[in-house]
C-alpha cells in the first residue's frame, strides 16, 4: 500500500492484526509463516505490527498461505497500479542490489558443494523462478533477515525432477548449462522464456561452451545436452558476441576446469564483475576482471562456505534518476555504481542535467565504486546525435528505454536507435497514450519530439520489463490519474518499485480485480 494513502497506517495495522489472528488460528509460528511466504521471521513480525508496506501480490500470497479470504484483493496475474501524477518527489533513496548479478550468482552457486550466503538479494520474480527450479533439483535455500539468502546444493542434483514450468518462464535458465556440464554427462533443460523482445539466438552460448565438450540439440521444447569430458579448450576462447550471460556461462565452464582458460571478447559489465569476485571467493583466480580478456585458473572441486554481497544495480539507479528528471524533482539517489553509469551521466550533462555527485566509496563486495547522485530540476535539450546503446563501457542496453522518456521531456527532436532487440522500440510508442510525440521509424528506431506535457491515461503494461517501467515513470509526470494494468512484468526485475517511489512522495496505489 502507498505511504501517501490517507488511511495507510491504520489500514496496515488492521490488516496486520487480522493476519496475526489468522496465523494463530492455523497454529503457525511467525517463522513457519515466513517459510511459507519465502520471507524472514522479522518481515512477518513487521507485517503483523503494521510496520511493513504490503503489495497486492504479497497480500494474495498471505491469503493463500493462511487460507483466509479477507486479504484476497486480487488474483496473481491481475495486479494493477493507480498513479496520481504531477507530484514532486523529494528525499533520498538507496539503490538496491543488482538483479542480473543476483541471478548469475544463484546459477554459479551450483558450482559449489558448500553453502553460499548472498547478501541483500533482490526479491524479484526472476530470482523466485530460479529458486523454484533449483529447489526442484534438490537445492536447499533459506531466506534470512535483510533479504540475505543461504543456498546449499545436495550431493547430487535431481535433474529428472526439474520444474519445467518455472524454467520455461525465464531466459536465465540457459545459465544452468555451464554449472551442470561439470558433473552430468547428459541432461535436459526446458526452453528458455522471459521478456517478449523478439528472437534472441542461443548460438553464442553454444560457441562459448563447445570447447568444454558441450553439445546441445533442441527437440520437443527442451535443450538436450551431452558432454564429452575428453574435450577441453586448446586455445583462447573467442566469444562471437560480447554478451553478459554468454560471458558468465563461459566463466562458469572454466571455473572448474583443471587448468587455465583464456576468454577473449568477454563482457566486462557489472554482473560479470560480480560473478568474477564471487568465483574468486570460491578459490578460482581470475586475471583481467573489468577487461575484455579474462584468464581463469580453474579449481576442479569446490566445497567451501562463502559469504558474498553483490553490488548495486545501475539499471535501477538509472530508473530512479529518470523518475527525478521527468518529475522535475530534487532527490538523492544513493549507492549508485558510478563506473556503470558514467556514459549515461555524461550524455545527460550534455543535455543540460543539473546534478552533483558525492565522494566515492566502496560497495559491500569490496570492489565496486559507489556515489550518491543529487538531482535538481533541469531544462533539458535534445542531443545532436542519436542515442544508441553499446556493450560496456558504452551506454547500457537496458538503460536505453529511459532515454526515450527523457527525450520526451527535452526540448527538440531525438532519435533513439535500439539495434539490439527486435520489438522493444515498438513498446515505447505507448508513451503516445500519455501525450508524447513518438514516431516509430522502423522496428529499431524512434523519433521523439519534446517537450511533452503528459496527461493521465489507462495503459496495459507492455510485455517487456524496461518499457513497462518507462510507462510507470511517465505516469508520475502526467497530470491527472493514470492506470497501469497487469504490472507483473515489472516484478521480474524490480522489488517493490511502486512502494519505494511512494517513499519519495509519489502517489501510487496498487489494486487487483475483485
GROMACS .gro file of C-alpha atoms in nm:
model
  514
    1UNK     CA    1   0.000   0.000   0.000
    2UNK     CA    2   0.119   0.354  -0.072
    3UNK     CA    3   0.255   0.552   0.223
    4UNK     CA    4   0.062   0.853   0.092
    5UNK     CA    5  -0.280   0.691   0.123
    6UNK     CA    6  -0.461   0.894   0.394
    7UNK     CA    7  -0.553   0.584   0.597
    8UNK     CA    8  -0.245   0.376   0.513
    9UNK     CA    9  -0.104   0.344   0.865
   10UNK     CA   10  -0.439   0.247   1.020
   11UNK     CA   11  -0.512   0.011   0.731
   12UNK     CA   12  -0.177  -0.166   0.771
   13UNK     CA   13  -0.230  -0.207   1.147
   14UNK     CA   14  -0.576  -0.358   1.094
   15UNK     CA   15  -0.455  -0.594   0.823
   16UNK     CA   16  -0.157  -0.689   1.043
   17UNK     CA   17  -0.389  -0.780   1.330
   18UNK     CA   18  -0.607  -0.992   1.102
   19UNK     CA   19  -0.301  -1.173   0.966
   20UNK     CA   20  -0.169  -1.238   1.318
   21UNK     CA   21  -0.506  -1.378   1.431
   22UNK     CA   22  -0.536  -1.598   1.121
   23UNK     CA   23  -0.181  -1.729   1.172
   24UNK     CA   24  -0.250  -1.820   1.533
   25UNK     CA   25  -0.580  -1.983   1.433
   26UNK     CA   26  -0.384  -2.203   1.193
   27UNK     CA   27  -0.140  -2.287   1.474
   28UNK     CA   28   0.159  -2.139   1.291
   29UNK     CA   29   0.454  -1.954   1.437
   30UNK     CA   30   0.588  -1.642   1.266
   31UNK     CA   31   0.884  -1.847   1.146
   32UNK     CA   32   0.657  -2.112   0.992
   33UNK     CA   33   0.451  -1.848   0.810
   34UNK     CA   34   0.775  -1.685   0.692
   35UNK     CA   35   0.884  -2.016   0.539
   36UNK     CA   36   0.552  -2.047   0.354
   37UNK     CA   37   0.597  -1.695   0.216
   38UNK     CA   38   0.970  -1.737   0.138
   39UNK     CA   39   1.049  -1.440   0.360
   40UNK     CA   40   1.205  -1.385   0.705
   41UNK     CA   41   1.051  -1.405   1.051
   42UNK     CA   42   1.135  -1.040   1.111
   43UNK     CA   43   0.940  -0.942   0.797
   44UNK     CA   44   0.633  -1.131   0.924
   45UNK     CA   45   0.673  -0.956   1.259
   46UNK     CA   46   0.675  -0.616   1.085
   47UNK     CA   47   0.367  -0.712   0.880
   48UNK     CA   48   0.172  -0.811   1.190
   49UNK     CA   49   0.270  -0.486   1.365
   50UNK     CA   50   0.153  -0.283   1.064
   51UNK     CA   51   0.506  -0.159   1.002
   52UNK     CA   52   0.552  -0.317   0.657
   53UNK     CA   53   0.415  -0.192   0.324
   54UNK     CA   54   0.209  -0.463   0.156
   55UNK     CA   55   0.163  -0.510  -0.216
   56UNK     CA   56  -0.144  -0.682  -0.357
   57UNK     CA   57   0.084  -0.967  -0.463
   58UNK     CA   58   0.208  -1.019  -0.105
   59UNK     CA   59  -0.146  -0.998   0.035
   60UNK     CA   60  -0.255  -1.266  -0.211
   61UNK     CA   61   0.036  -1.491  -0.107
   62UNK     CA   62  -0.055  -1.443   0.262
   63UNK     CA   63  -0.418  -1.522   0.182
   64UNK     CA   64  -0.318  -1.848   0.016
   65UNK     CA   65  -0.080  -1.944   0.299
   66UNK     CA   66  -0.342  -1.879   0.570
   67UNK     CA   67  -0.648  -1.983   0.365
   68UNK     CA   68  -0.811  -1.653   0.467
   69UNK     CA   69  -1.013  -1.471   0.204
   70UNK     CA   70  -1.021  -1.142   0.396
   71UNK     CA   71  -0.683  -1.044   0.249
   72UNK     CA   72  -0.762  -1.153  -0.106
   73UNK     CA   73  -0.769  -0.830  -0.306
   74UNK     CA   74  -0.689  -0.978  -0.644
   75UNK     CA   75  -0.558  -1.282  -0.821
   76UNK     CA   76  -0.197  -1.330  -0.928
   77UNK     CA   77  -0.172  -1.214  -1.287
   78UNK     CA   78  -0.417  -0.926  -1.237
   79UNK     CA   79  -0.229  -0.664  -1.034
   80UNK     CA   80  -0.261  -0.300  -1.142
   81UNK     CA   81  -0.140   0.044  -1.032
   82UNK     CA   82  -0.335   0.368  -0.998
   83UNK     CA   83  -0.096   0.662  -1.031
   84UNK     CA   84  -0.190   1.015  -0.921
   85UNK     CA   85   0.058   1.213  -1.130
   86UNK     CA   86   0.211   1.557  -1.107
   87UNK     CA   87   0.363   1.506  -0.761
   88UNK     CA   88   0.708   1.647  -0.690
   89UNK     CA   89   0.942   1.390  -0.541
   90UNK     CA   90   1.181   1.461  -0.255
   91UNK     CA   91   1.417   1.283  -0.020
   92UNK     CA   92   1.679   1.013  -0.062
   93UNK     CA   93   1.657   0.652  -0.177
   94UNK     CA   94   1.915   0.373  -0.182
   95UNK     CA   95   1.980   0.170  -0.496
   96UNK     CA   96   1.909  -0.200  -0.442
   97UNK     CA   97   2.144  -0.479  -0.542
   98UNK     CA   98   2.171  -0.598  -0.899
   99UNK     CA   99   1.901  -0.830  -1.032
  100UNK     CA  100   2.127  -0.957  -1.311
  101UNK     CA  101   2.416  -1.023  -1.074
  102UNK     CA  102   2.184  -1.199  -0.829
  103UNK     CA  103   2.056  -1.438  -1.096
  104UNK     CA  104   2.409  -1.517  -1.217
  105UNK     CA  105   2.528  -1.581  -0.861
  106UNK     CA  106   2.236  -1.818  -0.797
  107UNK     CA  107   2.337  -2.021  -1.101
  108UNK     CA  108   2.705  -2.009  -1.002
  109UNK     CA  109   2.624  -2.139  -0.651
  110UNK     CA  110   2.568  -2.478  -0.821
  111UNK     CA  111   2.946  -2.494  -0.876
  112UNK     CA  112   2.997  -2.511  -0.500
  113UNK     CA  113   2.925  -2.811  -0.276
  114UNK     CA  114   2.931  -2.583   0.028
  115UNK     CA  115   2.681  -2.318   0.141
  116UNK     CA  116   2.673  -1.985  -0.039
  117UNK     CA  117   2.526  -1.690   0.153
  118UNK     CA  118   2.433  -1.395  -0.068
  119UNK     CA  119   2.363  -1.060   0.095
  120UNK     CA  120   2.067  -0.828   0.018
  121UNK     CA  121   1.944  -1.030  -0.278
  122UNK     CA  122   1.677  -0.862  -0.491
  123UNK     CA  123   1.341  -1.026  -0.403
  124UNK     CA  124   1.205  -1.029  -0.757
  125UNK     CA  125   1.015  -1.277  -0.971
  126UNK     CA  126   1.320  -1.370  -1.179
  127UNK     CA  127   1.502  -1.473  -0.861
  128UNK     CA  128   1.196  -1.662  -0.736
  129UNK     CA  129   1.173  -1.857  -1.063
  130UNK     CA  130   1.539  -1.959  -1.050
  131UNK     CA  131   1.495  -2.064  -0.686
  132UNK     CA  132   1.189  -2.271  -0.783
  133UNK     CA  133   1.395  -2.453  -1.043
  134UNK     CA  134   1.686  -2.505  -0.803
  135UNK     CA  135   1.457  -2.633  -0.526
  136UNK     CA  136   1.302  -2.886  -0.765
  137UNK     CA  137   1.656  -3.016  -0.827
  138UNK     CA  138   1.714  -3.068  -0.454
  139UNK     CA  139   1.886  -2.741  -0.364
  140UNK     CA  140   1.805  -2.614  -0.015
  141UNK     CA  141   1.765  -2.240   0.027
  142UNK     CA  142   1.662  -2.020   0.317
  143UNK     CA  143   1.577  -1.650   0.332
  144UNK     CA  144   1.742  -1.472   0.623
  145UNK     CA  145   1.694  -1.117   0.753
  146UNK     CA  146   1.752  -0.820   0.520
  147UNK     CA  147   1.697  -1.032   0.207
  148UNK     CA  148   2.006  -1.243   0.274
  149UNK     CA  149   1.984  -1.586   0.113
  150UNK     CA  150   2.160  -1.912   0.207
  151UNK     CA  151   2.192  -2.178  -0.066
  152UNK     CA  152   2.313  -2.536  -0.018
  153UNK     CA  153   2.319  -2.779  -0.313
  154UNK     CA  154   2.260  -3.152  -0.249
  155UNK     CA  155   2.536  -3.410  -0.307
  156UNK     CA  156   2.366  -3.494  -0.639
  157UNK     CA  157   2.123  -3.270  -0.827
  158UNK     CA  158   1.789  -3.431  -0.923
  159UNK     CA  159   1.778  -3.322  -1.286
  160UNK     CA  160   1.490  -3.558  -1.364
  161UNK     CA  161   1.267  -3.358  -1.125
  162UNK     CA  162   1.330  -3.011  -1.270
  163UNK     CA  163   1.034  -2.771  -1.253
  164UNK     CA  164   0.969  -2.724  -1.624
  165UNK     CA  165   0.701  -2.457  -1.578
  166UNK     CA  166   0.929  -2.228  -1.377
  167UNK     CA  167   1.222  -2.296  -1.610
  168UNK     CA  168   1.024  -2.202  -1.920
  169UNK     CA  169   0.931  -1.866  -1.771
  170UNK     CA  170   1.288  -1.735  -1.755
  171UNK     CA  171   1.570  -1.692  -2.005
  172UNK     CA  172   1.816  -1.719  -1.717
  173UNK     CA  173   1.779  -2.097  -1.722
  174UNK     CA  174   2.035  -2.101  -2.004
  175UNK     CA  175   2.299  -2.018  -1.742
  176UNK     CA  176   2.248  -2.363  -1.592
  177UNK     CA  177   2.429  -2.515  -1.891
  178UNK     CA  178   2.779  -2.438  -1.766
  179UNK     CA  179   2.738  -2.540  -1.398
  180UNK     CA  180   2.572  -2.868  -1.499
  181UNK     CA  181   2.827  -2.975  -1.760
  182UNK     CA  182   3.089  -3.041  -1.491
  183UNK     CA  183   2.911  -3.333  -1.322
  184UNK     CA  184   2.650  -3.456  -1.570
  185UNK     CA  185   2.746  -3.632  -1.894
  186UNK     CA  186   2.395  -3.570  -2.028
  187UNK     CA  187   2.098  -3.364  -1.916
  188UNK     CA  188   1.791  -3.176  -2.045
  189UNK     CA  189   1.675  -2.820  -1.981
  190UNK     CA  190   1.340  -2.673  -2.088
  191UNK     CA  191   1.342  -2.399  -2.349
  192UNK     CA  192   1.413  -2.051  -2.214
  193UNK     CA  193   1.143  -1.784  -2.191
  194UNK     CA  194   1.130  -1.436  -2.038
  195UNK     CA  195   1.055  -1.094  -2.188
  196UNK     CA  196   0.892  -1.074  -2.530
  197UNK     CA  197   1.174  -0.895  -2.711
  198UNK     CA  198   1.191  -1.094  -3.032
  199UNK     CA  199   1.420  -1.382  -3.122
  200UNK     CA  200   1.745  -1.390  -2.927
  201UNK     CA  201   1.974  -1.663  -3.052
  202UNK     CA  202   2.140  -1.904  -2.810
  203UNK     CA  203   2.414  -1.983  -3.062
  204UNK     CA  204   2.672  -1.755  -2.892
  205UNK     CA  205   2.630  -1.969  -2.578
  206UNK     CA  206   2.692  -2.284  -2.779
  207UNK     CA  207   3.004  -2.132  -2.937
  208UNK     CA  208   3.135  -2.046  -2.590
  209UNK     CA  209   3.065  -2.391  -2.439
  210UNK     CA  210   3.160  -2.629  -2.724
  211UNK     CA  211   3.531  -2.603  -2.634
  212UNK     CA  212   3.437  -2.758  -2.297
  213UNK     CA  213   3.278  -3.061  -2.466
  214UNK     CA  214   2.916  -2.945  -2.451
  215UNK     CA  215   2.686  -3.037  -2.738
  216UNK     CA  216   2.322  -2.926  -2.740
  217UNK     CA  217   2.027  -3.031  -2.957
  218UNK     CA  218   1.690  -2.860  -2.932
  219UNK     CA  219   1.398  -3.104  -2.957
  220UNK     CA  220   1.043  -3.114  -2.822
  221UNK     CA  221   1.074  -2.797  -2.614
  222UNK     CA  222   1.399  -2.893  -2.441
  223UNK     CA  223   1.771  -2.844  -2.477
  224UNK     CA  224   1.925  -3.193  -2.476
  225UNK     CA  225   2.287  -3.162  -2.369
  226UNK     CA  226   2.570  -3.413  -2.384
  227UNK     CA  227   2.921  -3.359  -2.253
  228UNK     CA  228   3.241  -3.515  -2.384
  229UNK     CA  229   3.479  -3.494  -2.089
  230UNK     CA  230   3.779  -3.555  -2.317
  231UNK     CA  231   3.725  -3.223  -2.496
  232UNK     CA  232   3.879  -2.910  -2.349
  233UNK     CA  233   3.989  -2.570  -2.482
  234UNK     CA  234   4.316  -2.595  -2.674
  235UNK     CA  235   4.344  -2.219  -2.735
  236UNK     CA  236   4.179  -1.899  -2.607
  237UNK     CA  237   3.801  -1.893  -2.642
  238UNK     CA  238   3.686  -1.601  -2.856
  239UNK     CA  239   3.324  -1.510  -2.792
  240UNK     CA  240   3.130  -1.428  -3.108
  241UNK     CA  241   2.910  -1.193  -2.907
  242UNK     CA  242   3.026  -0.981  -2.614
  243UNK     CA  243   2.716  -1.074  -2.422
  244UNK     CA  244   2.680  -1.069  -2.045
  245UNK     CA  245   2.518  -1.411  -1.999
  246UNK     CA  246   2.742  -1.565  -2.266
  247UNK     CA  247   3.048  -1.445  -2.075
  248UNK     CA  248   2.901  -1.573  -1.749
  249UNK     CA  249   2.841  -1.919  -1.897
  250UNK     CA  250   3.199  -1.932  -2.026
  251UNK     CA  251   3.330  -1.822  -1.685
  252UNK     CA  252   3.133  -2.093  -1.504
  253UNK     CA  253   3.252  -2.356  -1.751
  254UNK     CA  254   3.614  -2.252  -1.696
  255UNK     CA  255   3.579  -2.222  -1.317
  256UNK     CA  256   3.600  -2.597  -1.252
  257UNK     CA  257   3.823  -2.690  -1.544
  258UNK     CA  258   4.159  -2.823  -1.423
  259UNK     CA  259   4.383  -2.574  -1.598
  260UNK     CA  260   4.399  -2.219  -1.731
  261UNK     CA  261   4.134  -2.086  -1.970
  262UNK     CA  262   4.153  -1.757  -2.158
  263UNK     CA  263   3.831  -1.586  -2.272
  264UNK     CA  264   3.854  -1.304  -2.525
  265UNK     CA  265   3.589  -1.051  -2.627
  266UNK     CA  266   3.441  -1.104  -2.280
  267UNK     CA  267   3.185  -0.864  -2.138
  268UNK     CA  268   3.332  -0.655  -1.854
  269UNK     CA  269   2.985  -0.545  -1.740
  270UNK     CA  270   2.872  -0.513  -1.377
  271UNK     CA  271   2.710  -0.856  -1.336
  272UNK     CA  272   3.014  -1.028  -1.493
  273UNK     CA  273   3.244  -0.849  -1.249
  274UNK     CA  274   3.026  -0.959  -0.955
  275UNK     CA  275   3.046  -1.317  -1.079
  276UNK     CA  276   3.426  -1.291  -1.104
  277UNK     CA  277   3.451  -1.156  -0.748
  278UNK     CA  278   3.230  -1.443  -0.624
  279UNK     CA  279   3.434  -1.706  -0.808
  280UNK     CA  280   3.747  -1.561  -0.651
  281UNK     CA  281   3.589  -1.631  -0.310
  282UNK     CA  282   3.542  -1.991  -0.423
  283UNK     CA  283   3.915  -2.011  -0.486
  284UNK     CA  284   3.904  -1.954  -0.862
  285UNK     CA  285   4.166  -1.695  -0.957
  286UNK     CA  286   4.066  -1.466  -1.244
  287UNK     CA  287   4.301  -1.217  -1.406
  288UNK     CA  288   4.174  -0.925  -1.611
  289UNK     CA  289   3.846  -0.853  -1.428
  290UNK     CA  290   3.691  -0.545  -1.585
  291UNK     CA  291   3.858  -0.602  -1.922
  292UNK     CA  292   3.760  -0.797  -2.234
  293UNK     CA  293   4.027  -1.066  -2.176
  294UNK     CA  294   3.978  -1.295  -1.877
  295UNK     CA  295   4.225  -1.561  -1.762
  296UNK     CA  296   4.066  -1.821  -1.536
  297UNK     CA  297   4.267  -2.059  -1.316
  298UNK     CA  298   4.014  -2.336  -1.259
  299UNK     CA  299   3.958  -2.548  -0.947
  300UNK     CA  300   3.814  -2.897  -1.026
  301UNK     CA  301   3.644  -2.944  -0.687
  302UNK     CA  302   3.487  -2.662  -0.486
  303UNK     CA  303   3.343  -2.723  -0.139
  304UNK     CA  304   3.358  -2.407   0.071
  305UNK     CA  305   3.116  -2.198   0.275
  306UNK     CA  306   3.124  -1.846   0.131
  307UNK     CA  307   2.961  -1.513   0.203
  308UNK     CA  308   2.922  -1.261  -0.080
  309UNK     CA  309   2.742  -0.928  -0.125
  310UNK     CA  310   2.650  -0.841  -0.487
  311UNK     CA  311   2.683  -0.476  -0.576
  312UNK     CA  312   2.411  -0.224  -0.653
  313UNK     CA  313   2.211  -0.223  -0.976
  314UNK     CA  314   2.298   0.052  -1.229
  315UNK     CA  315   1.971  -0.008  -1.414
  316UNK     CA  316   1.762   0.055  -1.104
  317UNK     CA  317   1.977   0.360  -1.032
  318UNK     CA  318   1.901   0.490  -1.383
  319UNK     CA  319   1.529   0.422  -1.324
  320UNK     CA  320   1.533   0.635  -1.008
  321UNK     CA  321   1.738   0.910  -1.174
  322UNK     CA  322   1.484   0.915  -1.457
  323UNK     CA  323   1.198   0.946  -1.207
  324UNK     CA  324   1.364   1.257  -1.065
  325UNK     CA  325   1.429   1.406  -1.409
  326UNK     CA  326   1.078   1.367  -1.555
  327UNK     CA  327   0.904   1.494  -1.239
  328UNK     CA  328   1.144   1.792  -1.219
  329UNK     CA  329   1.231   1.697  -0.861
  330UNK     CA  330   1.518   1.742  -0.620
  331UNK     CA  331   1.608   1.394  -0.494
  332UNK     CA  332   1.917   1.196  -0.396
  333UNK     CA  333   1.979   0.853  -0.544
  334UNK     CA  334   2.230   0.688  -0.309
  335UNK     CA  335   2.467   0.395  -0.362
  336UNK     CA  336   2.494   0.443  -0.739
  337UNK     CA  337   2.761   0.220  -0.907
  338UNK     CA  338   2.921   0.509  -1.090
  339UNK     CA  339   3.155   0.307  -1.313
  340UNK     CA  340   2.850   0.164  -1.488
  341UNK     CA  341   2.662   0.493  -1.532
  342UNK     CA  342   2.935   0.734  -1.638
  343UNK     CA  343   2.835   0.736  -2.007
  344UNK     CA  344   2.469   0.791  -1.923
  345UNK     CA  345   2.553   1.079  -1.689
  346UNK     CA  346   2.792   1.234  -1.942
  347UNK     CA  347   2.513   1.231  -2.202
  348UNK     CA  348   2.267   1.380  -1.953
  349UNK     CA  349   2.517   1.655  -1.873
  350UNK     CA  350   2.533   1.741  -2.243
  351UNK     CA  351   2.152   1.758  -2.242
  352UNK     CA  352   2.162   2.005  -1.952
  353UNK     CA  353   2.104   1.794  -1.641
  354UNK     CA  354   2.176   1.984  -1.319
  355UNK     CA  355   2.317   1.741  -1.066
  356UNK     CA  356   2.612   1.678  -0.836
  357UNK     CA  357   2.778   1.365  -0.709
  358UNK     CA  358   2.923   1.292  -0.368
  359UNK     CA  359   3.261   1.132  -0.292
  360UNK     CA  360   3.323   0.773  -0.398
  361UNK     CA  361   3.301   0.486  -0.151
  362UNK     CA  362   3.326   0.109  -0.187
  363UNK     CA  363   3.036  -0.135  -0.211
  364UNK     CA  364   2.999  -0.431   0.024
  365UNK     CA  365   3.168  -0.657  -0.233
  366UNK     CA  366   3.491  -0.465  -0.165
  367UNK     CA  367   3.540  -0.362  -0.528
  368UNK     CA  368   3.259  -0.162  -0.691
  369UNK     CA  369   3.277   0.219  -0.663
  370UNK     CA  370   2.960   0.391  -0.541
  371UNK     CA  371   2.850   0.755  -0.523
  372UNK     CA  372   2.540   0.948  -0.419
  373UNK     CA  373   2.375   1.146  -0.703
  374UNK     CA  374   2.193   1.469  -0.610
  375UNK     CA  375   1.942   1.572  -0.879
  376UNK     CA  376   1.792   1.918  -0.928
  377UNK     CA  377   1.513   2.034  -1.163
  378UNK     CA  378   1.660   2.090  -1.509
  379UNK     CA  379   1.566   2.218  -1.853
  380UNK     CA  380   1.694   1.960  -2.099
  381UNK     CA  381   1.786   1.999  -2.464
  382UNK     CA  382   1.775   1.714  -2.717
  383UNK     CA  383   2.121   1.578  -2.808
  384UNK     CA  384   2.264   1.648  -3.153
  385UNK     CA  385   2.346   1.284  -3.225
  386UNK     CA  386   2.119   0.980  -3.198
  387UNK     CA  387   2.119   0.785  -2.872
  388UNK     CA  388   2.218   0.420  -2.906
  389UNK     CA  389   2.349   0.153  -2.671
  390UNK     CA  390   2.680  -0.032  -2.683
  391UNK     CA  391   2.835  -0.316  -2.482
  392UNK     CA  392   3.004  -0.189  -2.165
  393UNK     CA  393   3.167   0.060  -2.129
  394UNK     CA  394   2.911   0.211  -2.369
  395UNK     CA  395   2.560   0.326  -2.279
  396UNK     CA  396   2.391   0.025  -2.121
  397UNK     CA  397   2.146  -0.161  -2.346
  398UNK     CA  398   1.896  -0.186  -2.059
  399UNK     CA  399   1.917   0.189  -1.992
  400UNK     CA  400   1.829   0.296  -2.345
  401UNK     CA  401   1.448   0.291  -2.290
  402UNK     CA  402   1.482   0.551  -2.014
  403UNK     CA  403   1.634   0.789  -2.265
  404UNK     CA  404   1.318   0.763  -2.475
  405UNK     CA  405   1.126   0.906  -2.179
  406UNK     CA  406   1.395   1.165  -2.102
  407UNK     CA  407   1.397   1.271  -2.469
  408UNK     CA  408   1.021   1.323  -2.446
  409UNK     CA  409   1.069   1.595  -2.180
  410UNK     CA  410   1.370   1.757  -2.355
  411UNK     CA  411   1.340   2.049  -2.596
  412UNK     CA  412   1.391   1.935  -2.955
  413UNK     CA  413   1.397   1.615  -3.156
  414UNK     CA  414   1.582   1.299  -3.055
  415UNK     CA  415   1.641   0.977  -3.244
  416UNK     CA  416   1.665   0.657  -3.038
  417UNK     CA  417   1.828   0.356  -3.207
  418UNK     CA  418   1.761   0.027  -3.024
  419UNK     CA  419   1.959  -0.203  -3.253
  420UNK     CA  420   1.979  -0.496  -3.009
  421UNK     CA  421   1.615  -0.603  -2.969
  422UNK     CA  422   1.360  -0.669  -3.239
  423UNK     CA  423   1.047  -0.535  -3.066
  424UNK     CA  424   1.141  -0.314  -2.772
  425UNK     CA  425   1.123   0.018  -2.962
  426UNK     CA  426   0.765  -0.068  -3.062
  427UNK     CA  427   0.657  -0.091  -2.698
  428UNK     CA  428   0.799   0.256  -2.626
  429UNK     CA  429   0.540   0.403  -2.862
  430UNK     CA  430   0.293   0.350  -2.576
  431UNK     CA  431   0.424   0.684  -2.448
  432UNK     CA  432   0.194   0.843  -2.708
  433UNK     CA  433  -0.104   0.730  -2.498
  434UNK     CA  434   0.017   0.972  -2.231
  435UNK     CA  435   0.072   1.256  -2.475
  436UNK     CA  436   0.426   1.205  -2.601
  437UNK     CA  437   0.510   1.259  -2.968
  438UNK     CA  438   0.685   0.934  -3.058
  439UNK     CA  439   0.715   0.811  -3.417
  440UNK     CA  440   0.827   0.457  -3.498
  441UNK     CA  441   1.063   0.489  -3.797
  442UNK     CA  442   1.129   0.112  -3.817
  443UNK     CA  443   1.137  -0.175  -3.560
  444UNK     CA  444   1.461  -0.039  -3.414
  445UNK     CA  445   1.436   0.342  -3.441
  446UNK     CA  446   1.222   0.607  -3.275
  447UNK     CA  447   1.185   0.978  -3.348
  448UNK     CA  448   1.079   1.172  -3.037
  449UNK     CA  449   0.972   1.537  -3.023
  450UNK     CA  450   0.979   1.726  -2.695
  451UNK     CA  451   0.895   1.876  -2.463
  452UNK     CA  452   0.590   1.674  -2.362
  453UNK     CA  453   0.310   1.773  -2.126
  454UNK     CA  454   0.199   1.430  -2.014
  455UNK     CA  455  -0.167   1.361  -1.937
  456UNK     CA  456  -0.311   1.071  -1.740
  457UNK     CA  457  -0.434   0.764  -1.927
  458UNK     CA  458  -0.505   0.394  -1.883
  459UNK     CA  459  -0.237   0.172  -2.034
  460UNK     CA  460  -0.187  -0.205  -2.037
  461UNK     CA  461   0.168  -0.286  -1.929
  462UNK     CA  462   0.399  -0.369  -2.221
  463UNK     CA  463   0.527  -0.730  -2.202
  464UNK     CA  464   0.890  -0.614  -2.173
  465UNK     CA  465   1.044  -0.507  -1.842
  466UNK     CA  466   1.214  -0.172  -1.918
  467UNK     CA  467   0.938  -0.027  -2.141
  468UNK     CA  468   0.689  -0.117  -1.866
  469UNK     CA  469   0.887   0.082  -1.610
  470UNK     CA  470   0.921   0.371  -1.855
  471UNK     CA  471   0.540   0.393  -1.881
  472UNK     CA  472   0.510   0.391  -1.500
  473UNK     CA  473   0.765   0.673  -1.467
  474UNK     CA  474   0.587   0.875  -1.735
  475UNK     CA  475   0.266   0.842  -1.533
  476UNK     CA  476   0.444   1.005  -1.238
  477UNK     CA  477   0.491   1.314  -1.455
  478UNK     CA  478   0.140   1.308  -1.608
  479UNK     CA  479  -0.134   1.544  -1.492
  480UNK     CA  480  -0.432   1.362  -1.351
  481UNK     CA  481  -0.483   0.996  -1.271
  482UNK     CA  482  -0.338   0.709  -1.472
  483UNK     CA  483  -0.390   0.333  -1.451
  484UNK     CA  484  -0.121   0.081  -1.543
  485UNK     CA  485  -0.270  -0.265  -1.582
  486UNK     CA  486  -0.111  -0.608  -1.540
  487UNK     CA  487   0.221  -0.499  -1.388
  488UNK     CA  488   0.363  -0.845  -1.317
  489UNK     CA  489   0.639  -0.798  -1.572
  490UNK     CA  490   0.779  -0.518  -1.351
  491UNK     CA  491   0.809  -0.764  -1.063
  492UNK     CA  492   1.053  -0.965  -1.277
  493UNK     CA  493   1.322  -0.702  -1.234
  494UNK     CA  494   1.222  -0.464  -0.953
  495UNK     CA  495   1.147  -0.519  -0.587
  496UNK     CA  496   0.851  -0.310  -0.464
  497UNK     CA  497   0.926  -0.030  -0.711
  498UNK     CA  498   0.589   0.141  -0.669
  499UNK     CA  499   0.612   0.126  -0.290
  500UNK     CA  500   0.964   0.268  -0.294
  501UNK     CA  501   0.869   0.552  -0.526
  502UNK     CA  502   0.593   0.631  -0.278
  503UNK     CA  503   0.859   0.688  -0.012
  504UNK     CA  504   0.984   0.977  -0.230
  505UNK     CA  505   0.637   1.130  -0.242
  506UNK     CA  506   0.481   0.958  -0.543
  507UNK     CA  507   0.112   0.875  -0.501
  508UNK     CA  508   0.068   0.519  -0.630
  509UNK     CA  509  -0.198   0.271  -0.522
  510UNK     CA  510  -0.187  -0.097  -0.615
  511UNK     CA  511  -0.517  -0.273  -0.668
  512UNK     CA  512  -0.645  -0.602  -0.801
  513UNK     CA  513  -0.951  -0.741  -0.974
  514UNK     CA  514  -1.210  -0.809  -0.706
   0.00000   0.00000   0.00000
